[in-house]
GROMACS .gro file of C-alpha atoms in nm:
model
  298
    1MET     CA    1 -15.619  -4.729  -6.735
    2LYS     CA    2 -15.489  -4.421  -6.913
    3ILE     CA    3 -15.695  -4.102  -6.885
    4PHE     CA    4 -15.649  -3.811  -7.126
    5ILE     CA    5 -15.695  -3.477  -6.943
    6SER     CA    6 -15.749  -3.179  -7.173
    7TRP     CA    7 -15.694  -2.814  -7.077
    8SER     CA    8 -15.676  -2.463  -7.219
    9GLY     CA    9 -15.560  -2.162  -7.018
   10VAL     CA   10 -15.383  -2.118  -6.685
   11ALA     CA   11 -15.667  -2.217  -6.447
   12SER     CA   12 -15.762  -2.513  -6.665
   13ARG     CA   13 -15.399  -2.632  -6.679
   14LYS     CA   14 -15.363  -2.612  -6.299
   15CYS     CA   15 -15.685  -2.808  -6.258
   16ALA     CA   16 -15.555  -3.075  -6.498
   17GLU     CA   17 -15.233  -3.104  -6.302
   18VAL     CA   18 -15.425  -3.135  -5.973
   19LEU     CA   19 -15.637  -3.416  -6.116
   20ARG     CA   20 -15.327  -3.588  -6.254
   21GLY     CA   21 -15.187  -3.617  -5.903
   22TRP     CA   22 -15.519  -3.694  -5.730
   23LEU     CA   23 -15.693  -3.953  -5.949
   24PRO     CA   24 -15.439  -4.238  -5.899
   25TYR     CA   25 -15.530  -4.239  -5.528
   26MET     CA   26 -15.878  -4.358  -5.631
   27ASN     CA   27 -15.744  -4.654  -5.827
   28PRO     CA   28 -15.371  -4.735  -5.863
   29SER     CA   29 -15.429  -4.857  -6.220
   30ILE     CA   30 -15.522  -4.502  -6.332
   31THR     CA   31 -15.249  -4.326  -6.532
   32PRO     CA   32 -15.349  -3.968  -6.629
   33PHE     CA   33 -15.194  -3.797  -6.931
   34VAL     CA   34 -15.166  -3.414  -6.920
   35SER     CA   35 -14.984  -3.212  -7.183
   36SER     CA   36 -14.745  -2.964  -7.021
   37GLN     CA   37 -14.709  -2.746  -7.332
   38ASP     CA   38 -14.869  -2.406  -7.378
   39ILE     CA   39 -15.149  -2.450  -7.628
   40SER     CA   40 -15.191  -2.076  -7.683
   41LYS     CA   41 -14.852  -2.080  -7.858
   42GLY     CA   42 -14.944  -2.381  -8.070
   43GLU     CA   43 -14.674  -2.605  -7.929
   44ARG     CA   44 -14.888  -2.915  -7.880
   45GLY     CA   45 -14.859  -3.147  -8.179
   46LEU     CA   46 -15.177  -3.299  -8.318
   47ILE     CA   47 -14.992  -3.619  -8.401
   48THR     CA   48 -14.880  -3.656  -8.038
   49ILE     CA   49 -15.236  -3.604  -7.917
   50ALA     CA   50 -15.369  -3.864  -8.161
   51THR     CA   51 -15.104  -4.112  -8.046
   52GLU     CA   52 -15.189  -4.060  -7.679
   53LEU     CA   53 -15.562  -4.093  -7.743
   54LYS     CA   54 -15.513  -4.439  -7.891
   55ASP     CA   55 -15.390  -4.561  -7.552
   56CYS     CA   56 -15.655  -4.380  -7.343
   57SER     CA   57 -15.986  -4.520  -7.219
   58PHE     CA   58 -16.139  -4.206  -7.069
   59GLY     CA   59 -16.119  -3.831  -7.124
   60ILE     CA   60 -16.161  -3.536  -6.888
   61VAL     CA   61 -16.186  -3.177  -7.014
   62CYS     CA   62 -16.109  -2.905  -6.758
   63VAL     CA   63 -16.357  -2.628  -6.843
   64THR     CA   64 -16.365  -2.269  -6.717
   65ARG     CA   65 -16.592  -1.976  -6.803
   66GLU     CA   66 -16.304  -1.833  -7.000
   67ASN     CA   67 -16.209  -2.135  -7.210
   68GLN     CA   68 -16.541  -2.309  -7.283
   69ALA     CA   69 -16.567  -2.129  -7.619
   70ALA     CA   70 -16.197  -2.163  -7.705
   71PRO     CA   71 -16.140  -2.340  -8.042
   72TRP     CA   72 -15.874  -2.572  -7.899
   73ILE     CA   73 -16.077  -2.704  -7.606
   74ASN     CA   74 -16.370  -2.781  -7.838
   75PHE     CA   75 -16.146  -2.936  -8.102
   76GLU     CA   76 -15.972  -3.161  -7.850
   77SER     CA   77 -16.306  -3.256  -7.691
   78GLY     CA   78 -16.437  -3.358  -8.031
   79ALA     CA   79 -16.126  -3.567  -8.093
   80ILE     CA   80 -16.164  -3.744  -7.759
   81SER     CA   81 -16.534  -3.816  -7.809
   82ARG     CA   82 -16.475  -3.952  -8.160
   83GLU     CA   83 -16.184  -4.169  -8.049
   84LEU     CA   84 -16.331  -4.295  -7.721
   85GLY     CA   85 -16.709  -4.242  -7.756
   86GLU     CA   86 -16.935  -3.976  -7.606
   87GLY     CA   87 -16.987  -4.174  -7.284
   88MET     CA   88 -16.612  -4.169  -7.216
   89LEU     CA   89 -16.577  -3.790  -7.202
   90ALA     CA   90 -16.646  -3.582  -6.889
   91PRO     CA   91 -16.629  -3.199  -6.887
   92PHE     CA   92 -16.490  -3.105  -6.543
   93LEU     CA   93 -16.626  -2.759  -6.455
   94VAL     CA   94 -16.375  -2.552  -6.258
   95ASP     CA   95 -16.551  -2.222  -6.187
   96MET     CA   96 -16.901  -2.244  -6.333
   97PRO     CA   97 -17.230  -2.430  -6.275
   98ILE     CA   98 -17.350  -2.691  -6.521
   99ARG     CA   99 -17.636  -2.467  -6.638
  100ASP     CA  100 -17.383  -2.220  -6.785
  101LEU     CA  101 -17.206  -2.482  -6.995
  102SER     CA  102 -17.277  -2.413  -7.363
  103SER     CA  103 -17.261  -2.626  -7.677
  104PRO     CA  104 -17.084  -2.829  -7.798
  105LEU     CA  105 -16.959  -2.937  -7.453
  106ALA     CA  106 -17.315  -2.925  -7.318
  107GLN     CA  107 -17.396  -3.253  -7.493
  108PHE     CA  108 -17.172  -3.445  -7.252
  109GLN     CA  109 -17.238  -3.546  -6.890
  110ALA     CA  110 -17.056  -3.269  -6.703
  111THR     CA  111 -16.911  -3.278  -6.352
  112ASP     CA  112 -16.944  -2.982  -6.112
  113SER     CA  113 -16.608  -2.972  -5.932
  114THR     CA  114 -16.761  -2.793  -5.631
  115ASN     CA  115 -17.007  -3.078  -5.571
  116SER     CA  116 -16.854  -3.382  -5.398
  117GLU     CA  117 -17.134  -3.614  -5.514
  118ASP     CA  118 -17.083  -3.505  -5.874
  119VAL     CA  119 -16.709  -3.576  -5.851
  120TRP     CA  120 -16.785  -3.907  -5.677
  121ALA     CA  121 -17.008  -4.007  -5.970
  122MET     CA  122 -16.721  -3.935  -6.212
  123VAL     CA  123 -16.478  -4.138  -6.001
  124LYS     CA  124 -16.720  -4.434  -5.998
  125SER     CA  125 -16.756  -4.412  -6.375
  126ILE     CA  126 -16.378  -4.413  -6.423
  127ASN     CA  127 -16.329  -4.702  -6.178
  128ALA     CA  128 -16.592  -4.910  -6.359
  129ARG     CA  129 -16.389  -4.882  -6.681
  130CYS     CA  130 -16.057  -4.983  -6.524
  131SER     CA  131 -15.924  -5.330  -6.602
  132VAL     CA  132 -15.877  -5.378  -6.227
  133THR     CA  133 -16.162  -5.215  -6.033
  134VAL     CA  134 -16.168  -5.111  -5.667
  135ASP     CA  135 -16.453  -5.244  -5.452
  136SER     CA  136 -16.733  -4.985  -5.426
  137GLU     CA  137 -16.723  -4.960  -5.046
  138ARG     CA  138 -16.346  -4.928  -5.038
  139LEU     CA  139 -16.357  -4.673  -5.320
  140ARG     CA  140 -16.610  -4.464  -5.130
  141THR     CA  141 -16.388  -4.469  -4.821
  142THR     CA  142 -16.083  -4.366  -5.023
  143PHE     CA  143 -16.279  -4.088  -5.192
  144GLY     CA  144 -16.397  -3.957  -4.856
  145ARG     CA  145 -16.041  -3.941  -4.724
  146PHE     CA  146 -15.895  -3.764  -5.028
  147TRP     CA  147 -16.186  -3.541  -5.134
  148GLY     CA  148 -16.075  -3.268  -4.892
  149ASP     CA  149 -15.732  -3.250  -5.058
  150LEU     CA  150 -15.887  -3.205  -5.402
  151GLU     CA  151 -16.136  -2.948  -5.274
  152ILE     CA  152 -15.862  -2.738  -5.111
  153SER     CA  153 -15.644  -2.745  -5.424
  154LEU     CA  154 -15.932  -2.643  -5.650
  155ASN     CA  155 -16.041  -2.364  -5.415
  156GLU     CA  156 -15.685  -2.227  -5.415
  157LEU     CA  157 -15.661  -2.214  -5.792
  158ARG     CA  158 -16.005  -2.050  -5.815
  159LYS     CA  159 -15.881  -1.775  -5.580
  160GLU     CA  160 -15.567  -1.729  -5.787
  161SER     CA  161 -15.761  -1.700  -6.114
  162PRO     CA  162 -15.882  -1.353  -6.219
  163LYS     CA  163 -16.256  -1.300  -6.202
  164ASN     CA  164 -16.423  -1.356  -6.536
  165ASP     CA  165 -16.667  -1.091  -6.649
  166LEU     CA  166 -16.869  -1.323  -6.870
  167PRO     CA  167 -17.235  -1.301  -6.766
  168GLU     CA  168 -17.438  -1.602  -6.662
  169ARG     CA  169 -17.649  -1.749  -6.938
  170GLU     CA  170 -18.008  -1.644  -6.983
  171THR     CA  171 -18.276  -1.906  -6.916
  172SER     CA  172 -18.407  -1.865  -7.270
  173ASP     CA  173 -18.063  -1.946  -7.412
  174ILE     CA  174 -18.042  -2.261  -7.202
  175LEU     CA  175 -18.391  -2.375  -7.309
  176ASN     CA  176 -18.316  -2.309  -7.677
  177GLU     CA  177 -17.999  -2.512  -7.650
  178LEU     CA  178 -18.183  -2.800  -7.482
  179VAL     CA  179 -18.439  -2.804  -7.763
  180GLY     CA  180 -18.158  -2.814  -8.018
  181LEU     CA  181 -17.985  -3.102  -7.840
  182VAL     CA  182 -18.309  -3.301  -7.819
  183ARG     CA  183 -18.370  -3.250  -8.190
  184GLU     CA  184 -18.014  -3.355  -8.270
  185GLN     CA  185 -18.048  -3.675  -8.067
  186SER     CA  186 -18.381  -3.749  -8.234
  187SER     CA  187 -18.220  -3.707  -8.574
  188ARG     CA  188 -17.936  -3.941  -8.478
  189VAL     CA  189 -18.183  -4.208  -8.362
  190ASN     CA  190 -18.383  -4.180  -8.684
  191ASN     CA  191 -18.069  -4.203  -8.898
  192LEU     CA  192 -17.950  -4.506  -8.705
  193ALA     CA  193 -18.287  -4.677  -8.746
  194SER     CA  194 -18.276  -4.610  -9.119
  195LEU     CA  195 -17.925  -4.756  -9.151
  196ILE     CA  196 -18.019  -5.068  -8.957
  197ALA     CA  197 -18.334  -5.119  -9.164
  198HIS     CA  198 -18.139  -5.100  -9.488
  199ALA     CA  199 -17.810  -5.256  -9.380
  200ASP     CA  200 -17.803  -5.491  -9.678
  201GLU     CA  201 -17.857  -5.224  -9.942
  202SER     CA  202 -17.605  -5.205 -10.226
  203ARG     CA  203 -17.301  -4.978 -10.228
  204HIS     CA  204 -17.201  -4.730 -10.499
  205GLN     CA  205 -16.865  -4.588 -10.600
  206TYR     CA  206 -16.782  -4.244 -10.739
  207VAL     CA  207 -16.459  -4.133 -10.903
  208ILE     CA  208 -16.410  -3.768 -10.819
  209ASN     CA  209 -16.067  -3.665 -10.944
  210GLU     CA  210 -15.798  -3.715 -11.206
  211PRO     CA  211 -15.524  -3.815 -11.268
  212ARG     CA  212 -15.510  -4.010 -10.942
  213GLU     CA  213 -15.831  -4.194 -10.862
  214VAL     CA  214 -16.024  -4.103 -10.548
  215THR     CA  215 -16.306  -4.343 -10.464
  216ILE     CA  216 -16.598  -4.257 -10.237
  217ASN     CA  217 -16.797  -4.549 -10.097
  218ARG     CA  218 -17.141  -4.499  -9.948
  219GLU     CA  219 -17.456  -4.690  -9.867
  220GLU     CA  220 -17.749  -4.599 -10.085
  221THR     CA  221 -17.970  -4.511  -9.791
  222ARG     CA  222 -17.738  -4.272  -9.611
  223PRO     CA  223 -17.913  -3.941  -9.550
  224SER     CA  224 -17.688  -3.681  -9.718
  225PRO     CA  225 -17.408  -3.843  -9.925
  226ALA     CA  226 -17.372  -3.530 -10.140
  227LYS     CA  227 -17.252  -3.332  -9.838
  228SER     CA  228 -16.965  -3.574  -9.769
  229GLU     CA  229 -16.880  -3.595 -10.138
  230TYR     CA  230 -16.859  -3.217 -10.163
  231LEU     CA  231 -16.635  -3.208  -9.855
  232ALA     CA  232 -16.410  -3.471 -10.016
  233ARG     CA  233 -16.369  -3.254 -10.326
  234GLN     CA  234 -16.285  -2.950 -10.112
  235VAL     CA  235 -16.020  -3.135  -9.913
  236GLN     CA  236 -15.873  -3.287 -10.228
  237ARG     CA  237 -15.845  -2.943 -10.382
  238MET     CA  238 -15.679  -2.804 -10.067
  239LEU     CA  239 -15.422  -3.087 -10.046
  240GLY     CA  240 -15.364  -3.106 -10.422
  241PRO     CA  241 -15.489  -3.385 -10.655
  242GLU     CA  242 -15.144  -3.542 -10.678
  243ALA     CA  243 -15.126  -3.579 -10.299
  244VAL     CA  244 -15.451  -3.774 -10.254
  245VAL     CA  245 -15.437  -4.151 -10.296
  246LYS     CA  246 -15.787  -4.248 -10.189
  247CYS     CA  247 -16.089  -4.095 -10.017
  248ARG     CA  248 -16.386  -4.261  -9.847
  249ALA     CA  249 -16.706  -4.078  -9.757
  250PHE     CA  250 -16.925  -4.172  -9.461
  251THR     CA  251 -17.248  -4.033  -9.320
  252HIS     CA  252 -17.066  -3.800  -9.081
  253GLY     CA  253 -16.737  -3.731  -9.257
  254ILE     CA  254 -16.453  -3.843  -9.482
  255SER     CA  255 -16.129  -4.041  -9.453
  256VAL     CA  256 -15.848  -3.934  -9.688
  257GLN     CA  257 -15.545  -4.151  -9.766
  258CYS     CA  258 -15.263  -3.929  -9.890
  259SER     CA  259 -14.890  -3.920  -9.960
  260GLU     CA  260 -14.630  -3.793  -9.715
  261HIS     CA  261 -14.626  -3.466  -9.908
  262GLY     CA  262 -15.003  -3.444  -9.870
  263PHE     CA  263 -14.979  -3.502  -9.495
  264ILE     CA  264 -14.722  -3.223  -9.459
  265ARG     CA  265 -14.957  -2.999  -9.657
  266ALA     CA  266 -15.242  -3.095  -9.419
  267LEU     CA  267 -15.030  -2.991  -9.119
  268GLU     CA  268 -14.960  -2.656  -9.284
  269ILE     CA  269 -15.330  -2.584  -9.340
  270ARG     CA  270 -15.469  -2.757  -9.029
  271GLU     CA  271 -15.650  -2.441  -8.916
  272GLU     CA  272 -15.833  -2.426  -9.248
  273LEU     CA  273 -15.921  -2.795  -9.226
  274GLU     CA  274 -16.044  -2.751  -8.868
  275SER     CA  275 -16.261  -2.457  -8.978
  276LEU     CA  276 -16.398  -2.664  -9.266
  277ALA     CA  277 -16.485  -2.953  -9.030
  278VAL     CA  278 -16.665  -2.717  -8.793
  279LYS     CA  279 -16.854  -2.544  -9.071
  280SER     CA  280 -16.965  -2.865  -9.244
  281GLN     CA  281 -17.035  -3.053  -8.916
  282LEU     CA  282 -16.841  -3.349  -9.060
  283PHE     CA  283 -16.517  -3.513  -8.947
  284ILE     CA  284 -16.204  -3.512  -9.162
  285ASP     CA  285 -15.941  -3.785  -9.119
  286ILE     CA  286 -15.609  -3.742  -9.304
  287ASN     CA  287 -15.400  -4.062  -9.313
  288THR     CA  288 -15.069  -4.196  -9.437
  289GLU     CA  289 -14.934  -4.546  -9.375
  290SER     CA  290 -14.788  -4.437  -9.041
  291GLU     CA  291 -14.957  -4.111  -8.937
  292LYS     CA  292 -15.308  -3.978  -8.882
  293LEU     CA  293 -15.458  -3.632  -8.844
  294SER     CA  294 -15.821  -3.588  -8.735
  295PHE     CA  295 -16.059  -3.295  -8.732
  296PRO     CA  296 -16.384  -3.401  -8.559
  297PRO     CA  297 -16.735  -3.253  -8.598
  298PHE     CA  298 -16.880  -3.028  -8.327
   0.00000   0.00000   0.00000
């Protein structure tokens, strides 16, 4: 099984490299993928990441106090969760307790790297998703023998990392975030129930640009179609009407089919598209016949 390990910053990168070497001891079928490029210089290609994600079955995000609010780590986390599913993403906390993890990463089941039982739970979850699993008793024995190696390596990189001056989160902030997450999950459940109840409702089509036709398909009962339609018009305007072949709107985002010229334009303005996805809380997929660029919601 291929595991995508995401990082941002020196300590996070070292943690990712440690996990890359350690995880295969738990199950020989595990093949971790870790980018060795420096993301702060923008050298990691989005197309390469998308290609690697297609072959991965699980994602780990190495989180530190310093990088948890970094745009890249949140963008990549969103891409992993959209490609693999929320249950397949595990924030791996390097130098902070779970209570200090803030949104959007807080919505995922995090692992405290200083807690052996927490790491053991992550290992079991990964093993359960492997095509060839290791017997639970044997896995526990293997984990016990190699946990010390991981613990020593992580402690060394924590000592090497400069102390972060970011304060611990206030209890009130944590409670407010929990309330927000509960409300968000409640909204998702209600929307899902509504879609299931009206699954056979008719579909409508909207033509939103000339001279090349862009068609938006939606179900009549979707909660806020206008929001996706407006996003589609914005993206079309940013790429250029002549570059867009077709656009489909969904409840939580849009999928744009464009020409090669349009895809190159999307790469040039990817920061603007990422900002638009974050602001609208909708995903944006830019596609050609052979390439794909995704900006997930957060």
